[in-house]
Coordinates of C-alpha atoms in Angstrom, one line a residue:
Chain A
X155 CA 0.0 0.0 0.0
X156 CA 1.3 3.4 -1.0
X157 CA 0.8 6.2 1.5
X158 CA 0.9 10.0 1.2
X159 CA 3.0 12.1 3.5
X160 CA 0.3 12.8 6.0
X161 CA -0.7 9.2 6.3
X162 CA 3.0 8.3 6.9
X163 CA 3.3 10.8 9.7
X164 CA 0.0 9.7 11.2
X165 CA 1.3 6.1 11.1
X166 CA 4.3 7.1 13.2
X167 CA 2.4 9.5 15.5
X168 CA -0.1 6.9 16.7
X169 CA 2.7 4.6 17.7
X170 CA 4.6 6.9 20.0
X171 CA 4.2 6.8 23.8
X172 CA 2.7 9.5 25.9
X173 CA 4.7 11.6 28.3
X174 CA 3.4 14.0 30.9
X175 CA 6.0 16.6 29.7
X176 CA 4.7 16.7 26.1
X177 CA 2.4 19.7 26.1
X178 CA 1.7 19.2 22.3
X179 CA 2.9 16.4 20.2
X180 CA 3.0 15.6 16.5
X181 CA 0.5 17.6 14.4
X182 CA 1.4 21.3 14.8
X183 CA 4.2 23.3 13.4
X184 CA 6.4 22.2 16.3
X185 CA 6.1 20.1 19.4
X186 CA 5.8 21.8 22.8
X187 CA 7.8 20.3 25.6
X188 CA 8.1 21.1 29.3
X189 CA 11.7 20.4 30.4
X190 CA 12.2 19.3 34.0
X191 CA 13.1 22.2 36.3
X192 CA 16.8 22.7 36.9
X193 CA 17.9 20.0 34.4
X194 CA 20.2 20.4 31.5
X195 CA 19.4 19.1 28.0
X196 CA 21.7 16.7 26.2
X197 CA 21.1 16.9 22.4
X198 CA 22.6 14.6 19.7
X199 CA 21.9 13.9 16.1
X200 CA 22.8 10.9 13.9
X201 CA 21.9 10.0 10.4
X202 CA 22.0 6.4 9.0
X203 CA 22.1 6.0 5.2
X204 CA 21.3 2.7 3.5
X205 CA 24.4 1.1 2.2
X206 CA 26.7 3.3 4.2
X207 CA 25.6 2.8 7.8
X208 CA 23.8 -0.5 7.4
X209 CA 23.5 -3.1 4.7
X210 CA 20.7 -2.0 2.4
X211 CA 19.1 -5.4 2.6
X212 CA 18.6 -5.1 6.4
X213 CA 15.2 -5.9 7.8
X214 CA 13.2 -2.7 8.3
X215 CA 12.7 -3.4 12.0
X216 CA 16.4 -3.7 12.5
X217 CA 16.9 -0.4 10.6
X218 CA 14.4 1.3 12.9
X219 CA 16.0 -0.1 16.0
X220 CA 19.5 0.8 15.0
X221 CA 18.6 4.4 13.9
X222 CA 17.4 5.1 17.4
X223 CA 20.0 3.1 19.1
X224 CA 22.9 5.1 17.7
X225 CA 21.3 8.3 19.2
X226 CA 20.4 6.7 22.5
X227 CA 24.0 5.5 22.8
X228 CA 25.1 9.1 22.6
X229 CA 22.8 10.0 25.5
X230 CA 24.0 7.0 27.5
X231 CA 27.6 8.2 27.0
X232 CA 26.6 11.6 28.5
X233 CA 24.8 10.0 31.4
X234 CA 21.5 11.5 30.3
X235 CA 17.9 10.1 30.6
X236 CA 16.2 10.0 27.2
X237 CA 13.1 12.2 26.8
X238 CA 12.1 13.2 23.3
X239 CA 13.3 12.8 19.7
X240 CA 12.5 13.9 16.1
X241 CA 12.6 11.5 13.2
X242 CA 13.3 12.5 9.6
X243 CA 12.7 9.7 7.2
X244 CA 13.6 9.7 3.5
X245 CA 12.0 6.8 1.7
X246 CA 12.2 5.8 -2.0
X247 CA 8.6 4.5 -1.8
X248 CA 5.9 5.0 0.8
X249 CA 5.1 1.4 1.6
X250 CA 2.8 0.9 4.6
X251 CA 4.2 -2.6 5.4
X252 CA 7.8 -1.4 5.3
X253 CA 6.9 1.6 7.6
X254 CA 5.0 -0.6 10.1
X255 CA 8.0 -3.0 10.3
X256 CA 10.4 -0.1 10.7
X257 CA 8.2 1.3 13.4
X258 CA 8.1 -2.1 15.2
X259 CA 11.8 -1.9 15.6
X260 CA 12.1 1.7 16.4
X261 CA 9.3 1.7 19.0
X262 CA 10.4 -1.5 20.6
X263 CA 13.6 0.4 21.7
X264 CA 11.8 3.8 22.1
X265 CA 9.3 2.3 24.6
X266 CA 12.0 0.4 26.4
X267 CA 14.0 3.5 26.9
X268 CA 11.2 5.9 27.6
X269 CA 11.8 8.3 24.7
X270 CA 8.9 9.7 22.7
X271 CA 8.8 10.8 19.0
X272 CA 7.6 14.3 19.1
X273 CA 8.2 15.5 15.5
X274 CA 9.9 14.9 12.2
X275 CA 9.0 14.6 8.6
X276 CA 8.9 12.1 5.7
X277 CA 10.3 12.9 2.4
X278 CA 10.9 11.0 -0.9
X279 CA 14.5 10.1 -1.5
X280 CA 17.1 7.4 -1.0
X281 CA 16.5 5.5 2.3
X282 CA 17.9 7.7 5.1
X283 CA 17.0 8.2 8.7
X284 CA 18.0 11.2 10.7
X285 CA 17.1 11.3 14.4
X286 CA 17.8 14.1 16.9
X287 CA 17.4 12.8 20.5
X288 CA 17.1 15.0 23.6
X289 CA 17.8 13.8 27.1
X290 CA 17.9 15.4 30.5
X291 CA 20.4 15.3 33.3
X292 CA 21.3 17.3 36.4
X293 CA 23.7 20.2 36.0
X294 CA 27.4 19.3 36.3
X295 CA 26.8 15.5 36.2
X296 CA 27.3 14.9 32.5
X297 CA 29.9 12.3 31.5
X298 CA 32.1 14.4 29.2
X299 CA 35.0 13.4 27.0
X300 CA 37.3 16.0 28.5
X301 CA 37.5 14.8 32.1
X302 CA 40.1 12.0 31.9
X303 CA 43.0 12.3 34.4
X304 CA 46.5 10.8 34.4
X305 CA 46.3 7.6 36.5
X306 CA 42.7 6.8 35.5
X307 CA 41.8 3.2 34.5
X308 CA 40.3 2.8 31.1
X309 CA 37.2 0.6 31.0
X310 CA 35.0 -0.9 28.3
X311 CA 31.6 -2.4 28.7
X312 CA 30.5 -5.6 27.0
X313 CA 32.5 -7.3 24.3
X314 CA 33.7 -4.8 21.7
X315 CA 34.3 -6.0 18.1
X316 CA 31.2 -8.2 17.8
X317 CA 29.4 -5.8 15.5
X318 CA 32.4 -5.4 13.3
X319 CA 32.8 -9.2 13.3
X320 CA 29.3 -9.6 12.0
X321 CA 29.9 -7.0 9.3
X322 CA 33.0 -9.0 8.1
X323 CA 31.1 -12.2 8.0
X324 CA 28.4 -10.5 6.0
X325 CA 30.9 -8.9 3.6
X326 CA 32.5 -12.4 3.2
X327 CA 29.0 -13.9 2.3
X328 CA 29.0 -16.0 5.5
X329 CA 26.1 -14.2 7.2
X330 CA 22.6 -13.2 6.1
X331 CA 21.9 -10.0 8.1
X332 CA 18.1 -10.4 7.5
X333 CA 17.4 -13.6 9.3
X334 CA 18.4 -15.4 12.5
X335 CA 21.6 -17.5 11.9
X336 CA 21.4 -21.2 12.7
X337 CA 24.8 -21.0 14.5
X338 CA 24.4 -19.5 18.0
X339 CA 27.7 -17.6 17.8
X340 CA 26.9 -16.1 14.4
X341 CA 23.4 -15.1 15.6
X342 CA 24.9 -13.4 18.6
X343 CA 27.2 -11.3 16.4
X344 CA 24.3 -10.6 14.0
X345 CA 22.2 -9.3 16.9
X346 CA 25.1 -7.0 18.0
X347 CA 25.3 -5.5 14.5
X348 CA 21.6 -5.2 13.7
X349 CA 20.2 -4.6 17.2
X350 CA 22.8 -2.8 19.3
X351 CA 21.7 -2.1 22.9
X352 CA 22.5 1.4 24.0
X353 CA 24.0 1.3 27.5
X354 CA 21.6 3.7 29.2
X355 CA 21.5 2.1 32.7
X356 CA 25.3 2.1 32.7
X357 CA 25.5 5.7 31.6
X358 CA 23.2 6.8 34.5
X359 CA 25.2 4.7 37.0
X360 CA 28.5 6.2 35.9
X361 CA 27.5 9.7 37.0
X362 CA 29.8 10.5 39.8
X363 CA 31.9 7.4 39.1
X364 CA 33.5 8.0 35.8
X365 CA 35.8 11.0 34.9
X366 CA 35.2 10.7 31.1
X367 CA 33.1 8.6 28.7
X368 CA 32.4 8.1 25.1
X369 CA 30.4 5.5 23.2
X370 CA 32.2 3.3 20.8
X371 CA 30.7 4.1 17.4
X372 CA 33.8 4.8 15.3
X373 CA 36.0 2.1 16.9
X374 CA 37.5 1.8 20.4
X375 CA 40.9 3.3 19.6
X376 CA 39.3 6.2 17.6
X377 CA 36.8 7.0 20.3
X378 CA 39.3 6.6 23.1
X379 CA 41.4 9.0 21.0
X380 CA 38.6 11.6 21.3
X381 CA 38.7 11.3 25.1
X382 CA 42.5 11.6 25.1
X383 CA 42.7 14.6 22.9
X384 CA 39.8 16.4 24.6
X385 CA 41.3 15.7 28.0
X386 CA 44.9 16.5 27.0
X387 CA 46.2 13.1 28.0
X388 CA 47.5 9.9 26.5
X389 CA 45.6 6.6 26.6
X390 CA 47.5 3.2 26.7
X391 CA 45.5 0.1 26.0
X392 CA 46.7 -3.4 26.7
X393 CA 45.6 -5.6 23.7
X394 CA 45.6 -8.8 25.8
X395 CA 43.2 -7.2 28.3
X396 CA 40.5 -6.8 25.7
X397 CA 37.4 -8.8 26.6
X398 CA 37.1 -10.7 23.3
X399 CA 34.1 -12.9 23.2
X400 CA 34.5 -16.6 22.4
X401 CA 31.7 -16.1 19.8
X402 CA 33.9 -13.5 18.0
X403 CA 37.2 -15.5 18.3
X404 CA 35.5 -18.7 17.2
X405 CA 34.0 -17.1 14.1
X406 CA 37.0 -15.1 13.0
X407 CA 40.1 -16.1 14.9
X408 CA 41.8 -14.2 17.7
X409 CA 43.8 -11.8 15.5
X410 CA 40.9 -10.6 13.5
X411 CA 38.7 -10.5 16.6
X412 CA 41.3 -8.2 18.3
X413 CA 41.4 -6.0 15.2
X414 CA 37.6 -5.8 15.2
X415 CA 37.6 -4.9 18.9
X416 CA 40.2 -2.1 18.5
X417 CA 39.2 -0.6 15.2
X418 CA 35.7 -1.8 14.3
X419 CA 32.8 0.5 14.8
X420 CA 29.1 0.2 15.6
X421 CA 29.5 -1.6 19.0
X422 CA 27.8 1.2 21.0
X423 CA 29.6 0.0 24.1
X424 CA 30.7 2.7 26.6
X425 CA 34.4 3.4 27.0
X426 CA 35.1 5.4 30.1
X427 CA 37.9 6.3 32.6
X428 CA 37.7 6.3 36.3
X429 CA 40.1 6.6 39.3
X430 CA 41.6 3.3 40.5
X431 CA 39.7 3.7 43.8
X432 CA 36.5 3.0 41.9
X433 CA 37.4 -0.5 40.8
X434 CA 35.4 -2.2 43.5
X435 CA 32.4 0.0 42.9
X436 CA 32.6 -0.7 39.1
X437 CA 32.9 -4.5 39.6
X438 CA 29.8 -4.3 41.8
X439 CA 28.0 -2.2 39.1
X440 CA 29.0 -4.9 36.5
X441 CA 27.2 -7.5 38.7
X442 CA 24.2 -5.3 39.2
X443 CA 23.7 -4.6 35.5
X444 CA 24.7 -8.1 34.4
X445 CA 27.1 -6.3 32.0
X446 CA 30.8 -7.0 31.7
X447 CA 33.0 -4.0 32.6
X448 CA 36.7 -4.6 31.9
X449 CA 39.8 -2.6 32.6
X450 CA 41.8 -2.4 29.4
X451 CA 44.4 0.2 30.1
X452 CA 45.4 3.4 31.8
X453 CA 45.5 7.2 31.2
X454 CA 49.0 8.5 31.1
X455 CA 50.8 11.9 30.5
X456 CA 51.3 12.9 27.0
X457 CA 49.1 12.8 23.9
X458 CA 47.5 10.2 21.7
X459 CA 46.4 6.6 21.9
X460 CA 48.8 3.6 22.1
X461 CA 47.9 -0.1 22.1
X462 CA 50.5 -2.4 23.6
X463 CA 50.7 -5.9 22.3
X464 CA 48.8 -5.3 19.1
X465 CA 50.5 -6.3 15.8
X466 CA 48.3 -4.1 13.8
X467 CA 49.0 -1.0 15.9
X468 CA 50.3 1.1 13.1
X469 CA 47.1 1.0 11.1
X470 CA 44.5 3.7 11.0
X471 CA 42.3 3.8 14.1
X472 CA 38.7 3.5 13.3
X473 CA 36.3 4.3 10.5
X474 CA 35.8 7.8 9.0
X475 CA 33.4 8.8 6.3
X476 CA 35.0 10.7 3.4
X477 CA 38.5 9.6 4.2
X478 CA 40.3 9.4 0.9
Chain B
X978 CA 39.7 20.0 -1.5
X979 CA 38.2 16.8 -0.1
X980 CA 37.7 16.6 3.6
X981 CA 37.1 13.8 6.0
X982 CA 34.2 13.6 8.4
X983 CA 35.9 15.3 11.3
X984 CA 37.3 18.1 9.2
X985 CA 33.8 18.7 7.9
X986 CA 32.3 18.9 11.4
X987 CA 35.1 21.2 12.5
X988 CA 34.4 23.5 9.6
X989 CA 30.8 23.8 10.7
X990 CA 31.6 24.0 14.4
X991 CA 34.0 27.0 14.1
X992 CA 31.3 29.0 12.4
X993 CA 28.6 28.8 14.9
X994 CA 27.8 31.6 17.4
X995 CA 28.3 31.4 21.1
X996 CA 25.4 31.4 23.5
X997 CA 25.6 31.6 27.3
X998 CA 23.2 28.7 27.6
X999 CA 25.4 26.3 25.7
X1000 CA 27.3 24.4 28.5
X1001 CA 29.1 22.2 26.0
X1002 CA 28.9 22.5 22.2
X1003 CA 30.0 20.4 19.3
X1004 CA 32.7 17.8 20.0
X1005 CA 31.3 15.5 22.7
X1006 CA 28.8 12.7 22.4
X1007 CA 26.0 15.3 22.8
X1008 CA 25.7 19.0 23.4
X1009 CA 24.7 20.2 26.9
X1010 CA 22.2 23.0 27.0
X1011 CA 20.7 25.0 29.9
X1012 CA 17.1 25.8 29.1
X1013 CA 15.7 29.1 30.5
X1014 CA 13.8 28.6 33.7
X1015 CA 10.1 28.2 33.3
X1016 CA 10.1 28.2 29.5
X1017 CA 8.7 25.5 27.3
X1018 CA 10.6 24.1 24.3
X1019 CA 9.3 24.2 20.7
X1020 CA 11.0 21.4 18.7
X1021 CA 10.7 20.9 14.9
X1022 CA 12.5 18.9 12.2
X1023 CA 12.6 19.4 8.5
X1024 CA 14.6 17.7 5.8
X1025 CA 15.4 19.1 2.4
X1026 CA 16.5 16.7 -0.4
X1027 CA 18.1 17.9 -3.6
X1028 CA 15.7 17.7 -6.5
X1029 CA 12.7 17.3 -4.3
X1030 CA 12.7 20.4 -2.0
X1031 CA 15.0 22.6 -4.0
X1032 CA 16.4 22.6 -7.6
X1033 CA 19.6 20.5 -7.4
X1034 CA 21.4 23.2 -9.3
X1035 CA 20.8 25.8 -6.5
X1036 CA 23.7 27.7 -5.2
X1037 CA 25.0 26.1 -2.0
X1038 CA 24.6 29.3 0.0
X1039 CA 20.9 29.3 -0.9
X1040 CA 20.5 25.7 0.1
X1041 CA 22.1 26.4 3.5
X1042 CA 19.8 29.4 4.0
X1043 CA 16.7 27.6 3.0
X1044 CA 17.4 24.4 5.1
X1045 CA 17.5 26.5 8.2
X1046 CA 14.7 28.9 7.1
X1047 CA 12.1 26.1 6.8
X1048 CA 12.8 25.1 10.4
X1049 CA 12.9 28.7 11.8
X1050 CA 9.6 29.3 10.0
X1051 CA 8.0 26.5 12.1
X1052 CA 9.4 28.1 15.3
X1053 CA 8.0 31.5 14.1
X1054 CA 4.6 29.8 13.6
X1055 CA 4.6 28.7 17.2
X1056 CA 5.7 32.1 18.5
X1057 CA 9.0 30.7 19.8
X1058 CA 12.4 32.3 20.1
X1059 CA 15.1 30.2 18.3
X1060 CA 17.8 28.8 20.5
X1061 CA 19.7 25.7 19.2
X1062 CA 19.7 23.4 16.3
X1063 CA 21.3 20.2 15.0
X1064 CA 22.4 19.8 11.4
X1065 CA 22.7 16.4 9.6
X1066 CA 24.2 16.8 6.3
X1067 CA 24.5 14.0 3.6
X1068 CA 26.9 14.9 0.8
X1069 CA 27.9 13.1 -2.3
X1070 CA 31.4 14.5 -2.0
X1071 CA 33.2 16.4 0.7
X1072 CA 34.2 19.6 -1.0
X1073 CA 35.5 22.3 1.2
X1074 CA 34.4 25.1 -1.1
X1075 CA 30.9 23.7 -1.4
X1076 CA 30.7 23.4 2.4
X1077 CA 32.0 26.9 3.0
X1078 CA 29.4 28.4 0.7
X1079 CA 26.7 26.3 2.2
X1080 CA 27.8 27.5 5.7
X1081 CA 27.8 31.1 4.4
X1082 CA 24.1 30.9 3.7
X1083 CA 23.2 28.9 6.7
X1084 CA 25.1 31.1 9.2
X1085 CA 23.9 34.3 7.7
X1086 CA 20.4 33.3 8.8
X1087 CA 21.5 31.5 11.9
X1088 CA 23.4 34.6 13.2
X1089 CA 20.5 36.9 12.3
X1090 CA 18.0 34.8 14.2
X1091 CA 20.2 34.0 17.2
X1092 CA 20.2 30.2 16.8
X1093 CA 23.4 28.2 17.4
X1094 CA 24.3 24.9 15.7
X1095 CA 25.1 22.5 18.7
X1096 CA 25.4 19.2 17.0
X1097 CA 24.8 17.0 14.0
X1098 CA 26.8 14.8 11.7
X1099 CA 28.0 14.5 8.1
X1100 CA 27.5 11.4 6.1
X1101 CA 28.2 10.3 2.5
X1102 CA 25.1 10.1 0.4
X1103 CA 22.8 12.0 -1.9
X1104 CA 22.6 15.7 -1.0
X1105 CA 20.2 16.0 1.9
X1106 CA 20.0 18.4 4.9
X1107 CA 18.1 17.5 8.1
X1108 CA 17.8 20.2 10.7
X1109 CA 16.1 19.9 14.1
X1110 CA 15.5 23.3 15.6
X1111 CA 14.7 24.1 19.2
X1112 CA 13.1 27.3 20.4
X1113 CA 11.8 28.5 23.7
X1114 CA 8.6 30.3 24.8
X1115 CA 6.6 31.0 27.9
X1116 CA 4.1 28.4 28.9
X1117 CA 0.6 28.7 27.4
X1118 CA 1.7 31.4 24.9
X1119 CA 2.3 29.2 21.9
X1120 CA 0.5 29.9 18.6
X1121 CA -1.1 26.5 18.0
X1122 CA -3.1 25.3 15.1
X1123 CA -6.1 24.3 17.2
X1124 CA -7.2 27.6 18.6
X1125 CA -9.2 29.1 15.7
X1126 CA -12.7 30.3 16.7
X1127 CA -15.8 30.9 14.7
X1128 CA -15.9 34.6 13.7
X1129 CA -12.1 35.0 13.6
X1130 CA -10.6 36.8 10.7
X1131 CA -8.1 34.9 8.6
X1132 CA -4.8 36.8 8.0
X1133 CA -1.8 36.2 5.8
X1134 CA 1.6 37.9 6.0
X1135 CA 3.5 39.1 3.0
X1136 CA 2.7 38.2 -0.6
X1137 CA 1.9 34.4 -0.9
X1138 CA 2.6 32.7 -4.1
X1139 CA 5.9 34.3 -5.0
X1140 CA 8.0 31.3 -4.3
X1141 CA 5.7 29.0 -6.3
X1142 CA 5.8 31.6 -9.1
X1143 CA 9.5 31.5 -9.2
X1144 CA 9.4 27.7 -9.3
X1145 CA 7.1 27.8 -12.3
X1146 CA 9.4 30.2 -14.1
X1147 CA 12.3 27.9 -13.4
X1148 CA 10.4 24.9 -14.6
X1149 CA 9.5 26.8 -17.8
X1150 CA 13.2 27.6 -18.3
X1151 CA 12.5 31.3 -17.8
X1152 CA 14.6 31.7 -14.6
X1153 CA 18.0 30.7 -13.5
X1154 CA 17.8 30.0 -9.8
X1155 CA 21.6 30.3 -9.3
X1156 CA 22.2 33.9 -10.3
X1157 CA 20.4 37.2 -9.8
X1158 CA 17.9 37.9 -12.5
X1159 CA 18.2 41.1 -14.6
X1160 CA 14.5 41.8 -14.3
X1161 CA 13.7 43.2 -10.9
X1162 CA 10.3 41.3 -10.6
X1163 CA 11.9 38.0 -11.5
X1164 CA 14.7 38.6 -9.0
X1165 CA 12.2 39.4 -6.3
X1166 CA 10.5 36.0 -7.0
X1167 CA 13.8 34.2 -7.1
X1168 CA 14.8 35.6 -3.7
X1169 CA 11.5 34.4 -2.2
X1170 CA 12.1 30.9 -3.5
X1171 CA 15.8 30.6 -2.7
X1172 CA 16.0 32.8 0.4
X1173 CA 12.7 32.7 2.2
X1174 CA 12.6 34.9 5.3
X1175 CA 11.1 33.2 8.4
X1176 CA 8.6 35.5 10.1
X1177 CA 10.1 35.3 13.5
X1178 CA 9.4 38.9 14.7
X1179 CA 5.8 38.5 13.6
X1180 CA 5.5 35.1 15.4
X1181 CA 6.7 36.7 18.6
X1182 CA 4.4 39.7 18.2
X1183 CA 1.3 37.4 17.6
X1184 CA 1.5 35.9 21.1
X1185 CA -1.6 37.1 22.8
X1186 CA -3.0 38.5 19.5
X1187 CA -3.7 35.4 17.3
X1188 CA -5.9 32.5 18.2
X1189 CA -4.2 30.1 15.8
X1190 CA -1.3 30.1 13.3
X1191 CA 0.6 28.0 10.8
X1192 CA 3.4 28.7 8.4
X1193 CA 2.6 28.3 4.7
X1194 CA 4.9 25.5 3.5
X1195 CA 2.5 23.1 1.8
X1196 CA 0.3 25.9 0.3
X1197 CA -2.1 28.4 1.8
X1198 CA -5.3 26.3 1.4
X1199 CA -3.6 23.2 2.6
X1200 CA -2.0 24.8 5.7
X1201 CA -5.2 26.7 6.5
X1202 CA -6.9 23.3 6.2
X1203 CA -4.7 22.1 9.0
X1204 CA -5.8 25.0 11.2
X1205 CA -9.5 24.3 10.3
X1206 CA -9.3 20.6 11.0
X1207 CA -7.3 20.9 14.2
X1208 CA -9.7 23.6 15.5
X1209 CA -12.9 21.8 14.4
X1210 CA -14.1 24.8 12.2
X1211 CA -14.4 25.8 8.6
X1212 CA -12.2 28.4 6.8
X1213 CA -13.6 30.6 4.1
X1214 CA -11.1 32.5 1.9
X1215 CA -12.0 35.3 -0.5
X1216 CA -9.9 34.9 -3.6
X1217 CA -10.1 38.5 -4.5
X1218 CA -8.7 39.5 -1.1
X1219 CA -5.4 37.7 -1.7
X1220 CA -2.5 40.2 -1.6
X1221 CA -1.0 39.2 -5.0
X1222 CA 2.2 41.1 -5.7
X1223 CA 2.5 43.0 -8.9
X1224 CA 5.8 41.2 -9.5
X1225 CA 3.9 37.8 -9.5
X1226 CA 1.0 39.0 -11.6
X1227 CA 3.2 40.7 -14.1
X1228 CA 5.4 37.6 -14.5
X1229 CA 2.6 35.0 -14.7
X1230 CA -0.7 36.7 -15.1
X1231 CA -3.4 37.1 -12.4
X1232 CA -5.0 33.6 -12.8
X1233 CA -1.7 31.8 -12.3
X1234 CA -0.7 34.2 -9.6
X1235 CA -3.8 33.4 -7.7
X1236 CA -3.3 29.7 -8.1
X1237 CA 0.3 30.1 -6.8
X1238 CA -0.9 32.0 -3.8
X1239 CA -3.6 29.5 -2.9
X1240 CA -1.8 26.2 -3.7
X1241 CA 1.9 26.9 -4.1
X1242 CA 4.1 25.9 -1.2
X1243 CA 7.4 27.2 0.1
X1244 CA 6.3 30.8 0.9
X1245 CA 6.9 30.5 4.7
X1246 CA 4.5 33.3 5.4
X1247 CA 2.4 33.0 8.5
X1248 CA -1.3 32.3 8.2
X1249 CA -3.2 33.1 11.4
X1250 CA -6.6 33.8 12.8
X1251 CA -7.6 36.5 15.2
X1252 CA -10.7 38.1 16.7
X1253 CA -12.1 41.1 14.7
X1254 CA -11.4 43.3 17.7
X1255 CA -7.7 42.8 16.9
X1256 CA -7.8 44.5 13.4
X1257 CA -6.4 47.8 14.6
X1258 CA -3.6 46.2 16.6
X1259 CA -2.7 44.0 13.6
X1260 CA -2.6 47.0 11.2
X1261 CA -0.4 48.8 13.6
X1262 CA 1.8 45.7 13.9
X1263 CA 2.1 45.5 10.1
X1264 CA 3.4 49.1 10.1
X1265 CA 5.9 48.4 12.9
X1266 CA 7.3 45.3 11.2
X1267 CA 7.1 46.8 7.7
X1268 CA 5.4 43.6 6.6
X1269 CA 2.0 43.4 4.9
X1270 CA -0.7 41.7 7.0
X1271 CA -3.9 41.1 5.0
X1272 CA -7.3 39.8 6.0
X1273 CA -8.3 37.2 3.5
X1274 CA -11.3 35.4 5.0
X1275 CA -13.2 34.3 8.1
X1276 CA -13.5 31.3 10.3
X1277 CA -17.0 29.8 10.2
X1278 CA -18.9 26.9 11.6
X1279 CA -18.6 23.5 9.9
X1280 CA -15.6 21.8 8.5
X1281 CA -13.0 22.2 5.7
X1282 CA -11.7 25.0 3.6
X1283 CA -13.6 26.9 0.9
X1284 CA -12.2 29.5 -1.4
X1285 CA -14.9 31.9 -2.8
X1286 CA -14.2 33.4 -6.2
X1287 CA -11.6 31.0 -7.3
X1288 CA -12.1 29.1 -10.6
X1289 CA -9.6 26.4 -9.7
X1290 CA -11.4 25.7 -6.4
X1291 CA -12.1 22.1 -7.1
X1292 CA -8.5 21.2 -7.5
X1293 CA -6.3 19.6 -4.8
X1294 CA -5.1 22.0 -2.1
X1295 CA -1.4 22.0 -1.8
X1296 CA 1.6 19.8 -2.4
X1297 CA 2.0 16.4 -0.8
X1298 CA 5.0 14.1 -1.1
X1299 CA 4.1 10.5 -2.1
X1300 CA 0.6 11.4 -3.3
X1301 CA -0.1 8.9 -6.1

C-alpha cells in the first residue's frame, strides 16, 4: 500500500508513547515540551544512510531499532535520561508494510528507553534516517569526554568487536543479516550489528563514578582518541586485556577478533575512565547490571592513543566517512 | 579540496555563534544546554532533499539558508524564540568550497536569528539536509493550530505565491535559480524561493493576539486546512482579497498568480486567525514590522476550507509528497 505524506506521519504519530511533559505532540508546526526544572538538556543527532551505515538489505525493523540506538547511545555516553526525539525519514517509496515494520523496531527500543517521538518529517528520497534525540540530566553531572585524568583506569563495557565481526562475516558472504543465523555464535554477532543495545543504565550509573566517557561508534581506539585529545592526556590500551568474546574469536580467529575490537565501529559500548579507587564499585556495578565491565588500560601523561601488544597497531584507528 | 568527516564537522563548528546557555557545544557525544527557567521548548524537524525540495542546481549558500529557514519558520509559527539546532548533512562528495558556501548561507540566517548549531553529523550520500531546531517560549503562549474560533478573521503575511511563481518560471526555463535575474520582478520572486525569510518577529508579536497560526509551507489552502481541522471549524477564503504582488501578476498573469498564492508551497509566510477586535492592533503591527498583513477570509462553523471566487477551487489543495 502506498501512502501519502500525512498518512505516513499519522502512522508514526499513533505509535509513540505519551509523556506528561509533552504539552503538544506531533501535528502542529512544532512540538511543545516542558523540560524538568533545573535539568540540563543533552542533544545529539545521527543519520543512517542505506548502504553506508547499514546493509541496504537489512530488515526494516532492524533499521528502525538501530537508527534510534545510535542516538540513545550518545545520550548514554553523557549519562542523560532519554526524553524526546525527532525522526526525519527519507523513503524511496511509501510502503505501509515497510513503515510498520520499521516502526516495530524503532518503537520497541523507544518504549523500552522511555523516549517519545515528538516530530519529524517524511520525504521522498534514498533511504535515510535522521534522528535528533534530547535527554535530560542534572547540571554538572554529565559524562564528558574532557574529564580523563592521568592515572585513571580505562574501562570498556560488553564485548567490543562483535558488530564489526558480524559485518566482516556479511561482507564475506557468510552471514545473512536479514534472518536469524542457525549457528548461535553467528546469531549473537548478527544481533550485535543489527540490534545494538545502548548502555543507558550504565551511563546513568556512571554519573559520579567516571571521569570521562564516550560511546564506541567509530572504533575503540578512535573513540578513546577523542577522550584523550579532549582531555589533553594519553591513553594506553593493553591488547591482551580486551574482553574478546568466544563467539567472535571462534567465528574469525583471535587476530581478526582483536582487530575488530580495536578498530571496528558500531558496537555502541561505553568506553570510560575512572580513578583506581573506583574498581570495587565498578565491579559491583557490573554484577548489578549483568554487563561485563573490563579494565583495558590506563590514562598517562602525553598525547595520543597507544595499544601495547597489538601487531596491527600502526594502522588507522577507526572508520571515517569521506577519508580518501 | 576533499575533507574527512571530522574536518567537515570542525568546519561547521567553528562558524557557529556562542550562546551563554550552551554548556558544551559540538565535540562530545551530545551537546549540553541549559534551558531558560520556566520556559517550554518548541521542537521541529525538516529535511530538504536535492531535486525534491529545491532545484539540485541551486547555489550552496541558498541551500544552506533555506534548510534553516524552513525550520525557523516552524518556530515562528509557534511564537517561539530560536535557540539551538542540529544539522545532519549528507553529501555526495566532501568539498570544502561547497561546504563553506553552504555555511555562508546557513550562518547568515542563523546569526541573524540568534540560533546556534550545537550538533549533527556529516555522512556520505545524496545531498540532503536535516535540521532539528529548538526554540523557547513561555508556557501557554504558543501559537497553536487548534485555537481558531468561529468569527475569527483569517490573515496572511507578505505576498503568498511568489515562491511558487519562481518555481514555475524555473520549470519553464525562464529563470536561472543560481544567479540574480536582470529583471527586478523575477529577481524578487527568485529571492522568495531561494532565500525565504522566516517571520520570527511576527510570530513573537502574535503571542496574545492570534488564536491560531501555521506557516505556509504546503500551500495556503492546505495549511489553512490544518488549522481548520485541528480547530474543528471551517475556513472561508475570499480569492479577491489575496495580496497578490504585482511582481507575481506581471510575471505569470493574475490567474496563475492566484493559483500560486492558494496552492503553491514554500512561501513560509504566516497564516493566522484573530478576533475582529484585533484588526487595529494588527494593522499597527504591520506598520511596525514593515510587513503586509492582509485579511483574506473568516472562520465559520462547519468543516473544511472553501475559497470563494476561485475558478480552480475544485483542485487539490497543496503539495504532498508521495501522493499517487
